[in-house]
Short mmCIF file of C-alpha atoms and ligand atoms in Angstrom, two decimals:
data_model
loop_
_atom_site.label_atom_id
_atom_site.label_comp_id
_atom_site.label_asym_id
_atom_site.label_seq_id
_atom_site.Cartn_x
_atom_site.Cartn_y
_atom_site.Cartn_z
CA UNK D 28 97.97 59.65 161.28
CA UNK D 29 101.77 58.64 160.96
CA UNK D 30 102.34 55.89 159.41
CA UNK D 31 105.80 54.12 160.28
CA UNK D 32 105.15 50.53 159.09
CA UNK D 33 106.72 50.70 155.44
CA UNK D 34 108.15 47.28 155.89
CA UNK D 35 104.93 46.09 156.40
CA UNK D 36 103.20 47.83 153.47
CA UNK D 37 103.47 50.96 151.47
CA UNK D 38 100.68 53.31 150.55
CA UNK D 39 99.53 52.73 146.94
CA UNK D 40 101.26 55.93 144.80
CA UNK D 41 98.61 58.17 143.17
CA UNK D 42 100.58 57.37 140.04
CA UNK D 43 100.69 54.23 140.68
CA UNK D 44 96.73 54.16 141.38
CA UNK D 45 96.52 56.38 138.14
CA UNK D 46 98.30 54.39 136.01
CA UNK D 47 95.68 51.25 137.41
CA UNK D 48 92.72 52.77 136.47
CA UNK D 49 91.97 52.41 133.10
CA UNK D 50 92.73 48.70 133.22
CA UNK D 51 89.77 48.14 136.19
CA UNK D 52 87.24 50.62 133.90
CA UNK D 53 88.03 51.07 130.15
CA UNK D 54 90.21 48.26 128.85
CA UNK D 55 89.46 45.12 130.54
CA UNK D 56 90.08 42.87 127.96
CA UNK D 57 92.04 39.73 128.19
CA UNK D 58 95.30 40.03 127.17
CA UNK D 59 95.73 37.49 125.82
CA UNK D 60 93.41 37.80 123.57
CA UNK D 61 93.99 38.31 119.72
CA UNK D 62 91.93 41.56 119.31
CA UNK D 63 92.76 45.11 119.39
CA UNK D 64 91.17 45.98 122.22
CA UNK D 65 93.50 44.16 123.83
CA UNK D 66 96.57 45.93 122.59
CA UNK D 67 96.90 48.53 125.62
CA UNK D 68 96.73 45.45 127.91
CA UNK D 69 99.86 44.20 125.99
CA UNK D 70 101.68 47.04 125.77
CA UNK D 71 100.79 47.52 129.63
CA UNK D 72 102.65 44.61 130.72
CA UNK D 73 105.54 44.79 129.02
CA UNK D 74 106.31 48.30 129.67
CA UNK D 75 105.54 47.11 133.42
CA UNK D 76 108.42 43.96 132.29
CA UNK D 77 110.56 46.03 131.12
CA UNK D 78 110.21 48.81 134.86
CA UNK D 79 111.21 46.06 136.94
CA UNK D 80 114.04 44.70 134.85
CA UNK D 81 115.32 47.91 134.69
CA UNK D 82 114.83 48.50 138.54
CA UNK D 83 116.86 45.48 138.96
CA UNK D 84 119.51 45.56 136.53
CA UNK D 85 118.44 42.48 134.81
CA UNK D 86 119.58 41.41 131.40
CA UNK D 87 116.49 40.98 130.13
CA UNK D 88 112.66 41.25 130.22
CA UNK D 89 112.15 37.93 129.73
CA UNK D 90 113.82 37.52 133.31
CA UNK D 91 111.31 38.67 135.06
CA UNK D 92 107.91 36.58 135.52
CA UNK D 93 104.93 38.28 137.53
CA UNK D 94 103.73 36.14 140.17
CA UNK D 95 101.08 36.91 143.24
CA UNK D 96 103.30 38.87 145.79
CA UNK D 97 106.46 38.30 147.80
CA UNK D 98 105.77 34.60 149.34
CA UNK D 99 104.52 33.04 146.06
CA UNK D 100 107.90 34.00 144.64
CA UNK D 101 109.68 32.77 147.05
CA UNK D 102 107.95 29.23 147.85
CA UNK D 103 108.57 28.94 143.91
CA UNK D 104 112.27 29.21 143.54
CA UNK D 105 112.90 26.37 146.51
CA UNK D 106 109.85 24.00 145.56
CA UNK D 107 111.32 24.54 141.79
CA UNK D 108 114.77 24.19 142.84
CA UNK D 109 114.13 20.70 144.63
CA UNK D 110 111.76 19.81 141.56
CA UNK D 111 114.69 20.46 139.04
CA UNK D 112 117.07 19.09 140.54
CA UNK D 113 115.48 15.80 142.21
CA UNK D 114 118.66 13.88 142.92
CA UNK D 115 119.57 16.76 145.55
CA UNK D 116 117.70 16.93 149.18
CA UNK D 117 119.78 20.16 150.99
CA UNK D 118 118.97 23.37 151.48
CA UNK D 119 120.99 25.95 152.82
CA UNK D 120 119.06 29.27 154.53
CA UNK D 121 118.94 31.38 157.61
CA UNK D 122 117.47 31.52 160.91
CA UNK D 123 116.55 35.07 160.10
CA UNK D 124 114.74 34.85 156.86
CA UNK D 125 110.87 36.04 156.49
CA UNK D 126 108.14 33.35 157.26
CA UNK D 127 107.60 32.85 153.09
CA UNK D 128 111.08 30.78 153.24
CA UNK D 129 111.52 29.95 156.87
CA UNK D 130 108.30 28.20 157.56
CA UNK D 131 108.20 26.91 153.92
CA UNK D 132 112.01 25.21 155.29
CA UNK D 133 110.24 24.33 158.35
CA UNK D 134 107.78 22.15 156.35
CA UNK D 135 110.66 20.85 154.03
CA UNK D 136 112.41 19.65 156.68
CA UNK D 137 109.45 17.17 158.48
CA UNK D 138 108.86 15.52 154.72
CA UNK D 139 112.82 14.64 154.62
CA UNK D 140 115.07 17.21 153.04
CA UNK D 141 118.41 18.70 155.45
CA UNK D 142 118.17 22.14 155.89
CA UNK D 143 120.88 24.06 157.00
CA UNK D 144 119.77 27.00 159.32
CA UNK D 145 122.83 29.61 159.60
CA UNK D 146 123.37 30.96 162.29
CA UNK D 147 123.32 35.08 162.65
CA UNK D 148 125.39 37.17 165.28
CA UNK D 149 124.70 40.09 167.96
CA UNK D 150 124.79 42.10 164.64
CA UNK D 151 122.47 40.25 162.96
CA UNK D 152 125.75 39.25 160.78
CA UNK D 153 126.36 35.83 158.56
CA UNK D 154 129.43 34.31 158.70
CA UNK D 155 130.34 33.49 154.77
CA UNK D 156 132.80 30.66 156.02
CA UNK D 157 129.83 28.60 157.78
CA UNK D 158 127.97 29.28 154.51
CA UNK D 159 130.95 28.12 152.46
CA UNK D 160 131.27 24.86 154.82
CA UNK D 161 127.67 24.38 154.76
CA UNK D 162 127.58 23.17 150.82
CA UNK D 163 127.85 19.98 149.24
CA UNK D 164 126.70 17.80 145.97
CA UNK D 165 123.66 17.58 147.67
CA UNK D 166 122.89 20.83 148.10
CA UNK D 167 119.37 22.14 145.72
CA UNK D 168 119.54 25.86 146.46
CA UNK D 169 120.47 28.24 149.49
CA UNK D 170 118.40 31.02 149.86
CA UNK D 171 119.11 34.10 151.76
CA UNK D 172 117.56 37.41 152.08
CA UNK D 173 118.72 40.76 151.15
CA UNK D 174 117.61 42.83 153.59
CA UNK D 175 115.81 42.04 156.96
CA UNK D 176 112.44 42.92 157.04
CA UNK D 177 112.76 43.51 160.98
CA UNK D 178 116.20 44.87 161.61
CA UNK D 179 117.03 46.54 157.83
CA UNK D 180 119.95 44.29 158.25
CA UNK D 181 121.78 43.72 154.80
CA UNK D 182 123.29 40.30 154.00
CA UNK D 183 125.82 40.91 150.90
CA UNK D 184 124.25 39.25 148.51
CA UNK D 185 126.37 39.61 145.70
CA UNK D 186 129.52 38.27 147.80
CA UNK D 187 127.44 35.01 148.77
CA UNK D 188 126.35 34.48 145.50
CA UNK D 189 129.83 34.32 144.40
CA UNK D 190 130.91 31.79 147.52
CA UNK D 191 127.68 29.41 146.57
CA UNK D 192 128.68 29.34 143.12
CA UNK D 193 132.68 28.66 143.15
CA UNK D 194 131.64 26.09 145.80
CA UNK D 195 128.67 24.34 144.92
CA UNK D 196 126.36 23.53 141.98
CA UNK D 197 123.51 25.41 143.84
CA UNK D 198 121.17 27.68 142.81
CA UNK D 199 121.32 30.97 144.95
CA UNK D 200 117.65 32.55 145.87
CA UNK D 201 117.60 36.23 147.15
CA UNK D 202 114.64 37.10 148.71
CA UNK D 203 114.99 40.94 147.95
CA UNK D 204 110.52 41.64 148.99
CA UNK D 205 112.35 43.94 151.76
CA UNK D 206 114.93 46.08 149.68
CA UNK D 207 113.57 46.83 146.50
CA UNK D 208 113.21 49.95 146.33
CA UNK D 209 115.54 50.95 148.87
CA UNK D 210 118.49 50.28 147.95
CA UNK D 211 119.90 49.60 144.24
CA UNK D 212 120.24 46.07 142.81
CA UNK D 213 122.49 44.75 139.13
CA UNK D 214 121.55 41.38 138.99
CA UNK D 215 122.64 41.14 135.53
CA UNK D 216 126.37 41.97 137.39
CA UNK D 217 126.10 39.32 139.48
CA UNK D 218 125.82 35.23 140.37
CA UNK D 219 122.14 35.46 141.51
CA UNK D 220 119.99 32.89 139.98
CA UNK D 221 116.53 33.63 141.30
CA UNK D 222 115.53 37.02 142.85
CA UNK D 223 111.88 37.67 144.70
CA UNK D 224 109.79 40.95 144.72
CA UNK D 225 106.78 42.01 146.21
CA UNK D 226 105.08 45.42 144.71
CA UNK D 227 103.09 46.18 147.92
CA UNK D 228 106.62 47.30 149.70
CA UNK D 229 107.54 49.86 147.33
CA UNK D 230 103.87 51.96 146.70
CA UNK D 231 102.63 49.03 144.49
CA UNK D 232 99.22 47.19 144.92
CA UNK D 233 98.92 44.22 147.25
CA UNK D 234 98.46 41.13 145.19
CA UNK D 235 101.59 41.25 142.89
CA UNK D 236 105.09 40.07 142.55
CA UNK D 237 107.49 38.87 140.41
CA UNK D 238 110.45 36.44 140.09
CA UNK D 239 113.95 37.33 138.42
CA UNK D 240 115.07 33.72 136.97
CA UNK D 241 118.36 34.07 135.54
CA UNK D 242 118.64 33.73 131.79
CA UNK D 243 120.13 30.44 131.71
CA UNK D 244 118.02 28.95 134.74
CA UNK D 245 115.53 26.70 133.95
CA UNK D 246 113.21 26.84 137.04
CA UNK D 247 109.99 24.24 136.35
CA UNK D 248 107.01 25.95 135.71
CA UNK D 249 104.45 27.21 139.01
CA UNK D 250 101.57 26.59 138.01
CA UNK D 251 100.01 25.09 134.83
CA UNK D 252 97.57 26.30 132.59
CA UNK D 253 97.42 28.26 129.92
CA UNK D 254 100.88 29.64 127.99
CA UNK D 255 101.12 33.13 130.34
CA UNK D 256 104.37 34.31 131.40
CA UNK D 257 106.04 32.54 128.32
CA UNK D 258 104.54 29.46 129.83
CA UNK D 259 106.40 29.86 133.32
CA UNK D 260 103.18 31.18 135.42
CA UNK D 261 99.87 30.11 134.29
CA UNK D 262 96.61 32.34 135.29
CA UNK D 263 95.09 35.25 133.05
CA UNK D 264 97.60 38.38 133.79
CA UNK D 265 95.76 40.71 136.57
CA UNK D 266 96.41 44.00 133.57
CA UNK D 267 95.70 46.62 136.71
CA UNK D 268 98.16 44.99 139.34
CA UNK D 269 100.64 44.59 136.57
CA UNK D 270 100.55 48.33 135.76
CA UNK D 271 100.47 49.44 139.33
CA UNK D 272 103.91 47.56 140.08
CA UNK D 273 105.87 48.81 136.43
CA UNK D 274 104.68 52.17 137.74
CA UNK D 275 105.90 52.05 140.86
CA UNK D 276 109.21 50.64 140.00
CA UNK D 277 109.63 53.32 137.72
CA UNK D 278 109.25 55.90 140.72
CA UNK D 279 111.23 53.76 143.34
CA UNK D 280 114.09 54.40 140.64
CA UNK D 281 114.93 57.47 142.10
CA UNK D 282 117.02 56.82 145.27
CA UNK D 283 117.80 60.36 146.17
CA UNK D 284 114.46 60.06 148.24
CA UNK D 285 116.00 57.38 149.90
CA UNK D 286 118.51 59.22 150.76
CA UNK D 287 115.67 62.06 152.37
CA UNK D 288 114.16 58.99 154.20
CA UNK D 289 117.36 58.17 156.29
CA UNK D 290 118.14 61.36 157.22
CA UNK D 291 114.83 61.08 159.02
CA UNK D 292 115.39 57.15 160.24
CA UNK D 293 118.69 58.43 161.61
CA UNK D 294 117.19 61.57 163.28
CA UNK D 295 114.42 59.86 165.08
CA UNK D 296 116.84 56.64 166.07
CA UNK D 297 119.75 58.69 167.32
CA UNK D 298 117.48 61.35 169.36
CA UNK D 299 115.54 58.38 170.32
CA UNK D 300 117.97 56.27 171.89
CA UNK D 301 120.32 59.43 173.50
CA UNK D 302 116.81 60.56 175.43
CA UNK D 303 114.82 57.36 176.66
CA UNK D 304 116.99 55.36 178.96
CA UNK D 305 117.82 51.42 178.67
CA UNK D 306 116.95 51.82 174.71
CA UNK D 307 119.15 49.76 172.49
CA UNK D 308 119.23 49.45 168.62
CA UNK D 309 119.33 46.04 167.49
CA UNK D 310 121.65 45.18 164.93
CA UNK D 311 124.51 47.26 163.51
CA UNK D 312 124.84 50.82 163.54
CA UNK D 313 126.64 51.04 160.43
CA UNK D 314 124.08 52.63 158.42
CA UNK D 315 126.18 51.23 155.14
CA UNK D 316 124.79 48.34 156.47
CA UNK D 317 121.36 48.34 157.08
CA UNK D 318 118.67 49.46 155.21
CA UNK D 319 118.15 53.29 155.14
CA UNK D 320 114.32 53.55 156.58
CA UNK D 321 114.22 50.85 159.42
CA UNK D 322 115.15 51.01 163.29
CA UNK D 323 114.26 48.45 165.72
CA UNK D 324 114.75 49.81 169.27
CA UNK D 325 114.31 47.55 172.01
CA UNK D 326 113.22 49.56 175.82
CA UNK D 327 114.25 47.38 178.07
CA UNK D 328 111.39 45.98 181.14
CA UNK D 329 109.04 47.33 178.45
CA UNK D 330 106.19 45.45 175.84
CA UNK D 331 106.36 46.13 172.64
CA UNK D 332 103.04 45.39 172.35
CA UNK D 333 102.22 47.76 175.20
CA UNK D 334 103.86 50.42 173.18
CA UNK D 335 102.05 49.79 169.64
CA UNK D 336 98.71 49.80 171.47
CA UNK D 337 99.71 53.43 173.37
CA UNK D 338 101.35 55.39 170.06
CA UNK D 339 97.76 53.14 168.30
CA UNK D 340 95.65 55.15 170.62
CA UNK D 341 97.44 58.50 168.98
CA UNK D 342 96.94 57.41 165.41
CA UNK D 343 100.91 56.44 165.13
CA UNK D 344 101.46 53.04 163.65
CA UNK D 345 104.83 51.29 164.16
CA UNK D 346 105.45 47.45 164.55
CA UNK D 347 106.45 45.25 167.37
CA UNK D 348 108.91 42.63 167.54
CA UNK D 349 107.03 40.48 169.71
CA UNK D 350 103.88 38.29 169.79
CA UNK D 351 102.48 38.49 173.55
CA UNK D 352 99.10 36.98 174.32
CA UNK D 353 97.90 35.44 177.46
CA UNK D 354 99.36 31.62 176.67
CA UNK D 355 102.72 32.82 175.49
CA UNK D 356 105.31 35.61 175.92
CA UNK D 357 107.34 34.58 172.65
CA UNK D 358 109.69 37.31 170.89
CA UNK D 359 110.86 37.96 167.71
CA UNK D 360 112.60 34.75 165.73
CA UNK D 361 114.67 37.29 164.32
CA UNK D 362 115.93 38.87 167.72
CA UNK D 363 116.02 35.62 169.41
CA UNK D 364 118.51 34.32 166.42
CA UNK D 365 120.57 37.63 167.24
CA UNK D 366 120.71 36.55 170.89
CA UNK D 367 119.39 40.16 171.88
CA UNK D 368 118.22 39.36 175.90
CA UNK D 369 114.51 38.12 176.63
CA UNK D 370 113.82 41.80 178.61
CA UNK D 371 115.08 43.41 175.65
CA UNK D 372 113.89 42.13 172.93
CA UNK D 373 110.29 41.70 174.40
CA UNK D 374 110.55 45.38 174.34
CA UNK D 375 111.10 45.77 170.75
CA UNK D 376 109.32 48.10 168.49
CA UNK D 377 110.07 48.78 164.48
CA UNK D 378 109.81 51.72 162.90
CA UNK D 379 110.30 51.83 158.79
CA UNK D 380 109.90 55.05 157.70
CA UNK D 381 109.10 55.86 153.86
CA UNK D 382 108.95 58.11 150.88
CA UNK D 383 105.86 59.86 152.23
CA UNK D 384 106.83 60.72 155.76
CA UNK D 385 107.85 64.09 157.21
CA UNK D 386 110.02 66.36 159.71
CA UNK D 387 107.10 66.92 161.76
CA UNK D 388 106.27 63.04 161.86
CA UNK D 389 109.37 62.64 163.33
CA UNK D 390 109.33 65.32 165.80
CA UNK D 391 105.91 64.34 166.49
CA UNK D 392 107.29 60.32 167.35
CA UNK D 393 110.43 62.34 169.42
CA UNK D 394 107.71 63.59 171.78
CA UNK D 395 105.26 61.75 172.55
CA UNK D 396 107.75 58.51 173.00
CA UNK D 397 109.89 59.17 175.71
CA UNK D 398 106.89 59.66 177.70
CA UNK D 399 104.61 56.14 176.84
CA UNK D 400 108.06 54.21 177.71
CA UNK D 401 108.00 55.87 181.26
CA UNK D 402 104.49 55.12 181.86
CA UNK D 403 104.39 51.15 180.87
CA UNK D 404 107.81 51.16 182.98
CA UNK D 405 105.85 52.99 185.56
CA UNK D 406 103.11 50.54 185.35
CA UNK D 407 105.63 47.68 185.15
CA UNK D 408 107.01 48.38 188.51
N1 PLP Y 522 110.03 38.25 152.36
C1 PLP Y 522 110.24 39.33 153.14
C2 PLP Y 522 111.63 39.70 153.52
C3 PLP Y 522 109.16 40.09 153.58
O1 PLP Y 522 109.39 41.16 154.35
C4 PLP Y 522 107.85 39.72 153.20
C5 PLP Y 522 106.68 40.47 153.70
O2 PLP Y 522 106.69 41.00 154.79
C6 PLP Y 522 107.69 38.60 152.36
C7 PLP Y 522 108.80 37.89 151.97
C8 PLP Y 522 106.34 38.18 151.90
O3 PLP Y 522 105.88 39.05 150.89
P1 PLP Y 522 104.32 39.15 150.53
O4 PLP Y 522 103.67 39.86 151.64
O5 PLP Y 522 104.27 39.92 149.26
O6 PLP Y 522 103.84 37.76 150.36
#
């Protein structure tokens, strides 16, 4: 099979499943507990602390709290920014973020609180002055992604972080679940207060996260219990899942495979869009700014659904950027904020390469492509 769905989820590293093992079979203990046996549990976890701090230049282990996955993370920094700081009812986002903070503003916004939705353009670019106008006293926490999980678009971060904090007394959320791991982050060098991962997008276990809270943030705890996760994130510490995600960030540290993986992405996008006609790549071409394994290529008078179910058939696995079922013919939020054209963008496909894909994969994509987009379009005559 080829697998190009890395933004959807990674493969589990045998490392990574390695360095699991032992914490399913021989050492199970809670670690919490007092006793010895316990001990490799400890030292498990914060060797795992002190992987991810390093992978994203924090300050300090104590930064970094281990939470359920990507949308758990998330849905805690705004519910504990409005809980904090109860005298303030805005939020600032995008119309491009990832369902974990989009629909979570979506709810927000029927109980009461203003959101404001920025706006993106043809690029799939933010305009920091609208972001700048956007903030007031009122304003609890804006929270914008790093990198689009459809288009590999990169918002700069950093930069905004700066604008939100000379201009507002807001705390700024990064969803980073889409670029960690792909690109490098020094959030100790920077104004960002509260920073989300997910461990099944870089060769991690499904079923883990973690939250970067800035030293001097004081985010209300998640959930209560007992006194884990220095009190932040109650529930006895899954030891296993909390190995599997230090060890991966300690082998996501090495970007020069990143480096492999968009020679390929570039490859396969370039030679796809110079041979199938009516192709377009949505969002930038500037590869500085864009993730370095995704391409979403829109085939215009196509399905993308149509295509995933042909290069399905051939054991190649991609992702579409539209949801087409007999009641509705809706595309992608993220291409419809872009302003890409209904034929196009109901034509989109994703592909996110990864660590573990080849040459031949691509070659492999590069042949039998051109070929499925001439038969729906065939068929769609
Ligand atoms: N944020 C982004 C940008 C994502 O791409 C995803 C997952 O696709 C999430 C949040 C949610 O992460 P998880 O699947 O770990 O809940």
């Amino acid at each position: 099979m080829i697998y190009f769905d890395n933004n959807a989820t990674t493969r589990i590293a045998p490392e990574v499943f390695d360095a699991m093992k032992p914490f399913l079979t021989d050492f199970y203990g809670n670690a919490s507990s007092a006793y010895d046996f316990s001990r490799e549990s400890k030292k498990a976890i914060s060797r795992a602390r002190e992987s991810i701090a390093a992978l994203l230049g924090a300050n300090s282990t104590d930064e970094i709290i281990f939470t359920s996955c990507g949308t758990e993370s998330d849905n805690w920094a705004i519910l504990g920014a409005l809980e904090a700081n109860p005298e303030k009812n805005h939020i600032v986002t995008t119309k491009v973020e990832h369902e974990a903070v989009r629909s979570l503003c979506k709810k927000l916004e029927k109980k009461g609180f203003r959101i404001t939705w920025l706006e993106v353009d043809e690029n799939g670019f933010l305009d920091s002055e609208r972001l700048k106008n956007s903030l007031n006293e009122k304003t609890a926490i804006v929270s914008v992604m790093a990198a689009n999980n459809e288009t590999g678009i990169l918002f700069p971060v950093e930069k905004l972080a700066e604008i939100v904090k000379e201009n507002s007394g807001a705390l700024f959320h990064v969803d980073g679940v889409n670029a960690v791991g792909k690109i490098p982050f020094n959030l100790k060098k920077t104004e960002i207060d509260l920073f989300s991962v997910s461990g099944h997008k870089f060769h991690a276990p499904k079923g883990i996260g973690a939250l970067y809270i800035k030293e001097n943030i004081k985010l209300p705890s998640h959930f209560i219990g007992g006194g884990q996760e220095s009190g932040k994130r109650a529930g006895t510490e899954a030891v296993h899942q909390i190995a599997g995600i230090g060890k991966a960030a300690e082998i996501v540290q090495d970007f020069e495979q990143m480096k492999r993986v968009s020679i390929l992405r570039n490859r396969l996008e370039n030679e796809i869009l110079n041979k199938i006609p009516n192709s377009r790549l949505n969002g930038t071409k500037d590869y500085e700014k864009r993730l370095p394994n995704t391409a979403n290529i829109s085939f215009e008078n196509t399905n993308g659904e149509a295509i995933l179910a042909r290069l399905s058939d051939l054991k190649i696995y991609v992702s579409t950027g539209s949801a087409c079922n007999a009641e509705s013919h809706r595309t992608s939020a993220v291409l419809q904020a872009m302003n890409i054209p209904f034929s196009d963008a109901m034509g989109a496909i994703r592909l996110s390469l990864g660590r573990y894909n080849t040459e031949a994969e691509v070659a492999r994509v590069l042949e039998v492509l051109p070929p499925i987009i001439a038969e729906i379009r065939g068929f769609a005559e």
